[in-house]
Amino acid sequence: MMGELMLAVKDKNNGGRDGVEPRKNYCKLVMQGKYELGRVLGQGTFARVYYARNLESGKSVAMKVVGKEKVVRAKMMDQMKREISVMKRLKHPNIVELFEVMATKSKIFLALELVRGGELHAKVSKEGKLEEQTARSYFRQLISAVDYCHSRGVFHRDLKLENLLLDQDDNLKITDFGLSAFFEEEENNQVLLRTTCGTPHYVAPEVVSKRGQGYDGSKADIWSCGVILFVLLAGYLPFHDENVMQMYRKVNKGDFTLPSWLSAEACDLITQMLDPNPSTRITLAEIMESKWFKSDSVDCEDDDESNNTTNSKFKEVEALNAFHIISMSEGLDLSALFSEEKKKREEREEIGFTTTMSETEVISRLEELAALSGKFKVSKVGDSVVRLQGQEKGRKGKLVIVVELFTVSSSFLMVEVKKDSGDTLEFNRFCQNHLRPTLMEIVWTSTASDIKYTTPPPAAAAAAVASDNYTSPPAAAAAYPYVAAVC
Amino acid sequence: MGCSISKKSKANYWDFASLASETMFSLDEVEAVYVLYKKVSCCIVDDGLIHKEEFRQALLRNKGKPDLFVDRVFDLFDLKRNGVLDFGEFVQSLSIFHPKSPAADKILFTFNLYDLQHTGCIEREEVKEMVLAILKESDLELPDEVIEEIVENAFNEADSNQDGKIDLEEWKEFVGKNPSLLKNMTIPYLMDVSTVFPSFVENKIMLI
């Protein structure tokens, strides 16, 4: 059975079609004046995917058309809405992006990133098992994307080769993240929409035995990744039997045979991933530390120095004034309407706060922080701009943070902390776990927003300062600087 | 609009298509905004209208306590000045925050926002009141002379004719030099509101 999400398009097939007579499978339709629909790219049991072009931007997309009735009949409308908004938040180079959702009376349209290189599944069925080197490159991308989603509490629950697509540059793209429950293929003509997720061949034993109730989504995804890795390296499925019950029995016991041609490191990793006991199964962090995963990695030391593009990005610095701080008010941040409290905090790309510390004090605090954590290299970009360059590779490369200081009045500074590159979640964690506590050591009064920092009494603050070899003149300590987050 | 009209038929009452044509939103986006509107409008009083308390709660999640800035925004959204926001007012006002909305609309909105007393000018006292409010929001207490200095600096920059108040022309010029003052006037989410609040509302013309 072909995967229903056949996004594979050969360029020559969709180029230059404008003005051509409509043919079979090619209907020229304009959707809501915005998208021109082209030919059918793939068809599943209840979704059909079209090639489409955004008339405004000229951008090509894959338009997935879902019959509303079927979703309603399966009473999954709310879940579908919820999952669409989850999916929207996922932005990763190895995840198919959802651009837009539209609807008519009977249909739902999902405008998705068009991936033109075909399915990884097709590649393996055609060419057979992959070289370990090639498989590793795909596997790393898979794990990177899965790790990214898990860090945001999103689980795929139906990872399988058919859900892995390739783009023109042979990059892997996972499709249907968060939506897998809706777009499964009809398996043995059983049900249209299954709430218990997963394709039998890829599904973890605890998912089968618990019927999808109360299992660890992260561990279940790792199992599926293990099956995927096996297929890539072996060219066939690890668990297979004509008799489904027999097959589940094998899955439950983790009963599979490793092909003789695999390297010891690969065998080791697969065995740890296909551990039927979820609590002893390898974790994502351990996978990324495993020998096979790391071997012959060309850890491209992304040129720290030449990466200083930030410099040029700085526009002429605006002098800050009263209106700048006013505009930072939480009450004027209407984007709050669009996000849950928690997410808002975690997905911020910049934070700002005001302080009565002097510029040099703030900068020396930051330098101390970097030295203490050992994870950052500090460089001063200008008089009032400090760049913190992460030394460890994160989910989306190294974290780079830019701290800019603005003078509002002679004794009042505004500090803007921005993520320049790297993972937003890691940035927020850094601000939460390192930056804020560091500045709090001096005195951090509470933010008006959700998290409350208690102000240590002056004595305690002084003690904290003293124990940290804080060497400012006593006068400054007496001046008792304030730091407060404004947004 | 009788009070017996159910929420569902109220949705029909609004002509989504004409709201879409009057604003920066597409039809699907108007529907998505409607989902948001419904959510906010029933969080305290389930009457299909947004009350000030509900607006405060949605923005600050603080159980609807008064807030200088939120209340100002609410008053500006309340185009009919009847103390509640209906869906039309909500969509039209929110449209100003759309990334594609003209900067002139955003500038005018901020001007009216900061002109607390509706005098047609932003006055020194108003700025001071707002500075005090934002400092309070951050639990920050500063000596009065520091606050005066902050206000003074702002007027030195913005009040080009030095008459002690900032008129619309001066404001436009000032914002032109300080574009980041408009940062909070754009809500990036509005670009993809259809995915943040998927709606699939029923009452729509079939286009395909």
XYZ file of C-alpha atoms in Angstrom:
695
model
C 0.000 0.000 0.000
C 1.313 3.377 -0.875
C 1.647 5.948 1.840
C -1.235 8.312 1.557
C 1.005 11.260 1.849
C 2.778 11.008 -1.429
C 4.323 14.388 -1.644
C 6.894 13.264 -4.096
C 6.811 15.488 -7.095
C 9.218 15.605 -9.897
C 9.809 19.165 -10.878
C 9.218 18.689 -14.536
C 5.748 17.422 -13.828
C 4.394 20.545 -12.335
C 6.323 23.212 -14.125
C 4.836 25.084 -17.035
C 1.398 23.693 -16.632
C -0.363 27.007 -16.521
C -2.772 27.470 -19.341
C -2.642 23.829 -20.272
C -5.939 22.056 -20.776
C -7.102 20.375 -17.613
C -6.286 16.724 -17.724
C -7.169 13.784 -15.642
C -5.825 14.324 -12.136
C -5.157 17.919 -12.943
C -7.820 20.369 -12.163
C -7.071 24.018 -12.173
C -9.001 25.472 -9.315
C -8.551 28.615 -7.404
C -9.258 28.238 -3.734
C -10.645 31.292 -2.024
C -8.708 33.451 -4.386
C -5.533 32.440 -2.689
C -4.303 29.079 -3.839
C -4.327 27.567 -7.251
C -4.779 23.848 -6.964
C -2.902 21.577 -9.269
C -2.632 17.900 -9.736
C -3.156 15.210 -7.159
C 0.045 14.200 -5.455
C -1.302 11.466 -3.316
C -4.411 9.912 -2.042
C -5.244 8.205 1.172
C -8.351 6.838 2.730
C -9.725 10.156 3.720
C -7.291 12.786 2.671
C -6.104 13.784 -0.719
C -3.015 15.845 -1.352
C -2.768 18.338 -4.171
C 0.017 20.379 -5.518
C -0.938 24.022 -4.940
C 0.515 27.427 -5.491
C -0.021 30.464 -3.341
C -1.045 33.164 -5.789
C 0.244 35.966 -3.594
C 3.699 34.644 -2.870
C 4.079 32.199 -5.725
C 5.162 29.616 -3.177
C 4.357 25.979 -3.870
C 2.725 23.958 -1.144
C 1.204 20.551 -0.656
C -2.490 21.047 0.008
C -3.982 18.308 2.081
C -7.725 18.121 1.732
C -9.638 16.301 4.423
C -13.329 15.501 4.361
C -14.833 17.227 7.372
C -17.641 14.758 7.655
C -15.326 11.879 8.378
C -13.596 13.766 11.136
C -16.919 14.823 12.619
C -18.259 11.310 12.384
C -15.271 10.023 14.298
C -15.922 12.766 16.908
C -12.403 14.004 16.558
C -12.958 17.597 15.563
C -11.746 19.061 18.845
C -8.718 16.859 18.925
C -7.927 17.772 15.380
C -8.122 21.481 16.139
C -5.955 21.066 19.164
C -3.367 19.124 17.294
C -3.274 21.556 14.423
C -2.379 24.333 16.805
C 0.283 22.122 18.337
C 1.695 21.286 14.953
C 1.811 24.939 14.055
C 4.264 25.540 16.841
C 6.736 23.011 15.529
C 9.419 24.613 13.428
C 12.355 22.415 12.687
C 14.361 21.790 9.512
C 13.425 18.122 9.626
C 9.707 18.541 10.165
C 7.218 19.317 7.426
C 5.839 22.728 8.226
C 2.172 23.584 8.418
C 1.589 27.002 6.906
C -2.106 27.578 6.979
C -5.484 26.012 7.629
C -8.604 26.796 5.671
C -12.031 25.295 5.553
C -15.206 25.166 3.569
C -18.483 23.626 4.538
C -17.345 20.124 3.841
C -13.596 20.178 3.686
C -10.555 21.158 5.668
C -7.464 22.319 3.848
C -4.002 22.134 5.289
C -1.318 24.008 3.417
C 1.871 22.100 4.106
C 5.463 22.486 3.107
C 5.978 20.806 -0.244
C 8.658 18.175 -0.073
C 9.841 17.116 -3.465
C 12.269 14.270 -2.982
C 9.950 11.342 -2.313
C 9.569 8.952 0.557
C 12.443 7.347 2.331
C 10.307 4.236 2.198
C 10.343 4.256 -1.593
C 14.076 4.673 -1.618
C 14.614 1.669 0.635
C 12.126 -0.506 -1.228
C 13.789 0.344 -4.502
C 17.422 0.379 -3.538
C 17.383 -1.976 -0.590
C 19.293 -1.462 2.622
C 21.385 1.640 3.015
C 25.049 2.057 3.776
C 25.567 2.698 7.481
C 26.973 6.105 6.631
C 23.857 7.097 4.684
C 21.508 5.610 7.249
C 23.307 7.481 9.995
C 22.792 10.791 8.277
C 19.032 10.189 8.031
C 18.865 8.776 11.518
C 20.587 11.811 13.016
C 18.076 14.092 11.371
C 15.234 11.903 12.585
C 16.483 11.967 16.158
C 17.109 15.692 16.031
C 13.499 16.336 14.994
C 12.052 13.847 17.464
C 14.125 15.327 20.270
C 12.933 18.804 19.331
C 9.301 17.730 19.513
C 9.704 15.792 22.714
C 11.313 18.794 24.340
C 8.046 20.579 23.591
C 5.892 17.778 24.842
C 4.760 16.647 21.413
C 4.923 12.990 20.475
C 4.448 11.583 17.041
C 3.081 8.205 18.051
C 3.094 6.917 14.522
C 6.650 7.143 13.351
C 7.322 4.863 10.444
C 9.312 4.940 7.278
C 6.287 6.048 5.288
C 6.146 9.233 7.349
C 9.677 10.192 6.454
C 10.066 12.251 3.312
C 13.110 13.579 1.547
C 13.544 17.008 0.021
C 15.528 17.899 -3.088
C 18.715 18.125 -1.078
C 18.139 14.744 0.496
C 17.192 16.190 3.848
C 14.789 14.167 5.895
C 11.390 15.648 6.738
C 8.972 14.057 9.161
C 5.369 14.515 8.197
C 2.178 14.442 10.233
C 3.802 15.300 13.531
C 0.974 15.713 15.994
C -1.566 14.752 13.404
C -0.710 11.144 12.973
C -3.892 9.967 14.599
C -5.909 11.499 11.815
C -4.043 10.452 8.793
C -3.285 6.853 9.308
C -3.804 4.511 6.527
C -6.562 2.091 6.645
C -4.951 -1.026 7.946
C -6.643 -4.274 6.984
C -9.821 -2.305 6.366
C -10.387 -2.042 10.063
C -11.206 1.481 11.092
C -11.020 4.855 9.527
C -9.655 6.678 12.479
C -7.900 4.832 15.148
C -7.314 6.527 18.437
C -4.698 4.054 19.462
C -1.800 5.101 17.398
C 0.785 3.306 15.480
C 1.282 0.876 12.700
C 1.689 -2.689 14.027
C 5.161 -3.119 12.636
C 6.466 0.025 14.265
C 4.489 0.147 17.453
C 6.069 -0.373 20.868
C 4.934 -3.361 22.952
C 3.619 -1.197 25.811
C 1.381 0.693 23.388
C -0.178 -2.540 22.207
C -0.591 -4.051 25.648
C -1.917 -0.894 27.254
C -4.036 -0.105 24.236
C -2.602 3.329 24.091
C -3.451 4.211 27.665
C -0.908 5.766 29.934
C 2.289 4.949 28.201
C 5.310 7.181 27.820
C 5.012 8.776 24.394
C 8.690 9.522 24.316
C 9.725 5.918 24.905
C 7.192 4.688 22.376
C 8.616 7.032 19.716
C 12.105 5.751 20.500
C 10.962 2.197 19.849
C 9.548 3.260 16.482
C 12.820 5.015 15.651
C 14.573 1.755 16.493
C 12.394 -0.103 14.010
C 13.107 2.593 11.416
C 16.841 2.303 11.989
C 16.605 -1.467 11.647
C 14.751 -1.175 8.347
C 17.226 1.348 6.979
C 20.177 -0.894 7.778
C 18.615 -4.273 7.087
C 16.220 -3.512 4.257
C 13.381 -5.365 5.960
C 11.218 -5.145 9.082
C 12.507 -6.521 12.402
C 9.124 -7.881 13.452
C 7.063 -9.562 10.862
C 4.735 -12.490 10.757
C 1.797 -13.489 8.586
C -0.108 -14.013 11.798
C -0.697 -10.705 13.583
C -0.920 -12.307 17.030
C 2.327 -14.090 16.387
C 3.870 -10.804 15.385
C 2.718 -9.043 18.553
C 4.209 -11.887 20.532
C 7.565 -11.213 18.904
C 7.221 -7.491 19.545
C 6.404 -8.115 23.185
C 9.467 -10.207 23.687
C 11.666 -8.005 21.575
C 12.315 -11.081 19.478
C 14.221 -10.074 16.366
C 17.380 -11.166 14.622
C 20.059 -8.718 13.677
C 21.466 -9.175 10.183
C 25.058 -10.333 10.111
C 26.332 -7.373 8.108
C 25.667 -4.763 10.760
C 28.530 -3.216 12.662
C 28.759 -4.016 16.367
C 27.929 -0.397 17.243
C 24.783 -0.444 15.121
C 23.672 -3.762 16.673
C 24.269 -2.338 20.087
C 22.157 0.749 19.456
C 19.278 -1.128 17.830
C 19.173 -3.622 20.668
C 18.945 -0.844 23.215
C 16.202 0.918 21.277
C 14.150 -2.241 20.742
C 14.141 -3.039 24.436
C 10.583 -4.266 25.197
C 10.818 -2.748 28.665
C 10.200 1.001 28.283
C 11.851 1.830 31.591
C 15.194 0.332 30.587
C 14.933 1.400 26.942
C 17.582 3.858 25.843
C 16.715 7.591 26.029
C 17.171 10.175 23.304
C 20.071 11.755 25.170
C 21.774 8.361 25.379
C 21.132 7.680 21.703
C 22.862 10.932 20.827
C 25.792 9.898 22.986
C 26.000 6.411 21.500
C 29.040 5.324 19.551
C 27.209 4.585 16.339
C 25.342 7.885 16.379
C 28.473 9.908 16.977
C 30.889 7.986 14.815
C 32.635 9.806 11.967
C 30.657 12.901 12.755
C 32.143 15.846 11.031
C 31.387 18.221 13.809
C 31.560 21.265 11.677
C 32.924 23.798 14.088
C 30.635 26.521 12.962
C 33.156 29.259 12.779
C 32.598 31.213 15.939
C 34.384 34.242 14.766
C 33.107 34.588 11.233
C 29.674 34.040 12.671
C 29.693 37.552 13.961
C 27.058 38.624 11.526
C 25.255 40.086 14.483
C 27.426 43.155 14.304
C 26.140 44.230 10.981
C 22.599 43.412 11.950
C 22.529 46.103 14.548
C 20.736 49.040 13.251
C 21.542 52.379 14.615
C 20.806 52.199 18.287
C 17.745 54.095 19.300
C 18.104 56.115 22.415
C 15.608 54.778 24.872
C 13.024 56.961 26.434
C 9.907 56.804 28.533
C 7.766 55.488 25.707
C 10.042 52.515 25.188
C 9.564 51.314 28.705
C 5.861 52.086 28.579
C 5.501 50.035 25.431
C 7.006 47.087 27.263
C 4.014 46.884 29.544
C 2.403 43.512 29.785
C -0.968 45.126 29.393
C 0.010 46.318 25.941
C 1.196 42.915 24.803
C -1.836 41.691 22.927
C -0.058 38.608 21.690
C -0.982 37.210 25.109
C -4.413 36.599 23.643
C -2.897 33.991 21.416
C -0.874 31.868 23.697
C -1.241 29.950 26.834
C 0.553 31.408 29.782
C 3.182 28.763 29.934
C 3.949 28.621 26.275
C 4.265 32.328 26.107
C 7.074 32.187 28.576
C 8.862 29.344 26.953
C 8.716 30.543 23.417
C 9.876 34.052 23.837
C 12.816 35.055 21.737
C 13.662 38.047 23.809
C 13.158 39.318 27.274
C 13.689 42.742 28.655
C 14.166 44.103 32.090
C 15.094 47.299 33.775
C 17.801 47.761 36.321
C 19.442 50.427 38.346
C 22.797 48.676 38.084
C 25.389 50.405 36.020
C 26.385 49.163 32.602
C 29.737 47.897 33.809
C 28.098 46.060 36.664
C 25.674 44.257 34.383
C 28.442 43.321 31.976
C 30.733 42.029 34.676
C 27.859 39.968 36.054
C 27.358 38.431 32.646
C 31.031 37.669 32.320
C 31.042 35.998 35.694
C 28.032 33.961 34.704
C 29.667 32.780 31.495
C 32.847 31.866 33.312
C 30.940 30.000 36.003
C 28.804 27.938 33.685
C 31.691 27.410 31.276
C 29.151 27.117 28.514
C 29.495 30.509 26.959
C 32.101 32.691 25.433
C 31.538 36.354 26.063
C 32.487 39.005 23.616
C 31.732 42.672 23.693
C 30.364 43.803 20.391
C 30.020 47.456 21.189
C 30.011 49.652 24.226
C 26.700 48.340 25.357
C 26.242 45.090 23.505
C 27.450 41.757 24.804
C 27.336 38.550 22.854
C 27.171 35.207 24.601
C 28.230 32.438 22.282
C 27.251 28.944 23.376
C 30.018 26.385 23.308
C 27.846 23.313 23.117
C 25.759 22.245 20.221
C 22.088 22.523 21.053
C 18.967 21.305 19.325
C 19.215 23.928 16.666
C 22.935 24.551 16.720
C 24.806 26.660 19.154
C 22.895 29.096 21.248
C 23.867 32.698 20.665
C 22.483 35.353 22.933
C 22.827 39.060 22.513
C 22.451 41.333 25.479
C 21.948 44.979 24.754
C 21.987 47.715 27.332
C 20.114 50.944 26.921
C 20.321 53.986 29.068
C 16.962 55.461 29.952
C 18.183 57.923 32.510
C 21.424 58.451 34.327
C 20.544 55.816 36.899
C 18.188 53.599 35.014
C 19.080 50.996 32.424
C 17.074 48.773 30.217
C 18.528 45.399 29.368
C 17.341 43.504 26.338
C 18.253 39.852 26.051
C 17.668 38.381 22.611
C 18.170 35.016 21.066
C 20.320 35.443 17.986
C 20.383 31.807 16.967
C 19.767 28.409 18.472
C 16.765 26.773 20.065
C 14.150 29.044 21.644
C 13.417 26.627 24.437
C 17.085 26.380 25.346
C 17.260 30.166 25.329
C 14.356 30.427 27.723
C 15.833 27.802 29.985
C 19.075 29.724 30.050
C 17.292 32.923 30.986
C 15.279 31.137 33.612
C 17.992 28.997 35.139
C 21.113 31.078 34.739
C 20.538 34.643 33.727
C 17.758 35.543 36.096
C 19.252 33.841 39.147
C 22.579 35.522 38.496
C 21.080 38.938 38.406
C 18.884 37.990 41.293
C 21.936 37.464 43.418
C 22.188 41.169 43.536
C 18.506 41.829 43.941
C 15.785 40.811 41.638
C 12.405 42.184 42.438
C 9.403 40.401 41.155
C 8.109 40.541 37.654
C 4.559 41.534 37.152
C 4.014 38.400 35.167
C 3.469 34.815 36.157
C 6.656 33.961 37.948
C 7.277 35.680 41.192
C 10.724 36.204 42.501
C 10.836 37.077 46.087
C 13.028 39.926 46.993
C 15.615 38.834 49.453
C 15.860 41.159 52.409
C 18.829 43.504 52.163
C 20.806 41.519 54.700
C 20.392 38.301 52.787
C 21.236 40.029 49.558
C 24.354 41.453 51.076
C 25.305 38.014 52.325
C 24.763 36.468 48.931
C 26.835 39.187 47.404
C 29.609 38.731 49.901
C 29.795 34.984 49.502
C 30.129 35.429 45.794
C 33.188 37.635 46.109
C 31.253 40.498 44.804
C 33.726 43.287 44.797
C 31.765 46.398 44.324
C 32.422 49.328 46.611
C 30.257 49.387 49.743
C 28.496 52.468 48.491
C 27.087 50.571 45.556
C 25.896 47.803 47.805
C 24.197 50.351 49.953
C 22.553 51.878 46.918
C 20.837 48.538 46.636
C 20.317 48.214 42.929
C 17.060 46.931 41.609
C 16.539 44.629 38.750
C 13.101 43.911 37.475
C 11.680 42.185 34.501
C 9.229 44.251 32.600
C 7.986 41.909 29.992
C -29.952 41.437 18.128
C -32.356 40.252 20.760
C -31.000 38.828 23.951
C -32.575 35.503 23.218
C -30.333 34.946 20.250
C -28.116 31.984 20.892
C -24.381 32.229 20.457
C -24.504 30.143 17.351
C -26.897 32.395 15.521
C -24.948 35.419 16.655
C -22.054 34.049 14.674
C -24.309 34.006 11.673
C -25.386 37.511 12.370
C -21.904 38.747 11.679
C -21.181 38.817 8.043
C -17.760 37.272 8.095
C -17.189 37.975 4.446
C -17.683 41.714 4.796
C -15.575 41.807 7.951
C -12.884 40.066 5.935
C -13.120 42.650 3.185
C -12.931 45.550 5.652
C -9.925 44.208 7.528
C -6.552 42.615 6.935
C -8.012 39.187 7.591
C -9.061 36.552 5.133
C -12.361 34.796 5.584
C -10.697 31.851 7.290
C -8.824 34.179 9.556
C -11.996 36.048 10.548
C -13.433 32.704 11.545
C -10.331 31.859 13.501
C -10.549 35.238 15.270
C -14.142 34.346 16.048
C -12.940 31.273 17.898
C -10.670 33.496 19.961
C -13.482 36.001 20.463
C -15.823 33.308 21.724
C -13.186 32.065 24.102
C -12.585 35.500 25.618
C -16.224 36.614 25.594
C -17.461 33.796 27.742
C -14.653 33.595 30.265
C -16.586 35.507 32.942
C -20.033 36.403 31.612
C -21.279 34.050 28.950
C -23.206 36.631 26.960
C -21.246 36.638 23.725
C -19.732 40.062 24.403
C -16.327 40.963 25.764
C -16.508 42.926 28.998
C -13.588 44.879 30.361
C -12.996 42.298 33.086
C -12.832 39.545 30.514
C -10.412 41.524 28.416
C -8.184 42.062 31.446
C -8.314 38.426 32.338
C -7.414 37.346 28.819
C -4.425 39.657 28.695
C -3.118 39.579 32.228
C -4.748 36.479 33.691
C -5.066 38.382 36.927
C -8.746 37.822 37.600
C -9.743 41.047 35.961
C -8.076 43.656 38.132
C -7.942 47.165 36.649
C -4.830 48.008 34.709
C -4.084 51.376 33.179
C -2.798 49.982 29.882
C -5.239 47.145 29.340
C -8.116 49.439 30.127
C -6.857 52.014 27.644
C -6.637 49.372 24.927
C -10.135 48.211 25.765
C -11.511 51.741 25.514
C -9.929 52.158 22.102
C -11.323 48.824 20.940
C -14.757 49.899 22.136
C -15.558 51.865 19.003
C -19.237 52.229 19.898
C -18.343 53.360 23.407
C -20.910 51.181 25.076
C -18.617 49.436 27.515
C -18.515 46.076 25.742
C -16.765 44.733 22.663
C -18.831 43.005 20.040
C -17.234 40.792 17.434
C -17.154 43.512 14.788
C -15.266 45.913 17.055
C -12.905 43.153 18.069
C -12.013 42.136 14.515
C -11.663 45.698 13.289
C -9.419 46.743 16.149
C -7.356 43.613 16.093
C -6.781 44.147 12.408
C -4.615 47.172 13.266
C -2.254 44.704 14.938
C -1.955 42.615 11.802
C 1.602 42.485 10.456
C 0.350 43.781 7.129
C -1.586 46.738 8.517
C -0.274 50.157 7.501
C 2.098 51.781 9.961
C -0.024 54.942 9.923
C -2.895 53.069 11.594
C -0.572 51.701 14.205
C 0.924 55.122 14.879
C -2.514 56.654 15.309
C -3.535 53.877 17.651
C -0.517 54.414 19.905
C -1.097 58.160 19.887
C -4.669 57.735 21.061
C -3.517 55.117 23.513
C -1.072 57.423 25.249
C -3.386 60.418 25.108
C -5.032 59.265 28.302
C -7.259 62.326 28.726
C -8.318 62.491 25.053
C -7.088 66.043 24.738
C -5.583 65.476 21.303
C -2.092 65.776 22.733
C 0.122 63.638 24.886
C 0.864 65.636 27.996
C 3.631 65.469 30.525
C 1.313 64.335 33.294
C 0.031 61.488 31.167
C 3.516 60.258 30.442
C 4.418 60.442 34.090
C 1.324 58.468 35.024
C 2.244 55.764 32.534
C 5.876 55.641 33.640
C 4.712 55.226 37.231
C 2.349 52.473 36.141
C 4.992 50.541 34.281
C 7.428 50.861 37.179
C 4.767 49.618 39.534
C 4.112 46.720 37.213
C 7.765 45.790 37.628
C 7.708 46.417 41.367
C 10.270 49.056 40.821
C 10.396 52.165 42.897
C 12.490 55.024 41.724
C 13.029 58.406 43.303
C 10.813 61.115 41.913
C 13.698 63.026 40.358
C 14.672 59.965 38.316
C 11.121 59.698 37.027
C 11.075 63.380 36.202
C 14.329 62.942 34.333
C 12.868 60.062 32.310
C 9.815 62.124 31.379
C 11.953 65.150 30.626
C 14.191 63.151 28.290
C 11.192 61.866 26.393
C 9.803 65.353 25.904
C 13.146 66.719 24.842
C 13.126 64.214 22.039
C 9.494 64.130 21.029
C 8.168 67.602 21.667
C 9.918 69.305 18.783
C 8.212 72.689 19.166
C 8.821 72.577 22.922
C 5.304 73.596 23.885
C 5.141 71.001 26.620
C 2.892 68.584 24.806
C 3.221 66.105 21.951
C 0.753 66.498 19.106
C 0.037 63.927 16.406
C 2.515 65.414 13.938
C 5.274 65.397 16.520
C 4.325 61.867 17.475
C 4.560 60.665 13.874
C 7.984 62.183 13.530
C 9.097 60.750 16.846
C 7.895 57.235 16.055
C 9.571 57.484 12.667
C 12.866 57.949 14.487
C 12.052 55.251 17.043
C 10.424 52.452 15.073
C 10.717 49.994 17.943
C 7.956 51.949 19.684
C 5.572 50.180 17.345
C 6.861 46.720 18.158
C 3.939 45.821 20.370
C 1.526 47.075 17.735
C 2.129 44.000 15.626
C 1.034 40.546 16.668
C 2.926 38.031 14.557
C 0.374 35.359 15.470
C -2.188 37.169 13.354
C -0.322 36.020 10.282
C -1.183 32.462 11.066
C -4.236 32.842 13.197
C -5.939 30.140 11.155
C -3.621 27.549 12.618
C -3.524 28.972 16.120
C -7.307 28.857 16.299
C -8.467 26.400 13.686
C -12.136 27.053 13.249
C -13.777 25.158 10.385
C -16.928 27.140 11.041
C -19.895 25.765 9.165
C -21.539 28.807 7.665
C -19.494 29.522 4.659
C -20.024 29.678 0.973
C -18.642 26.725 -0.828
C -15.820 27.854 -2.992
C -14.593 24.512 -4.121
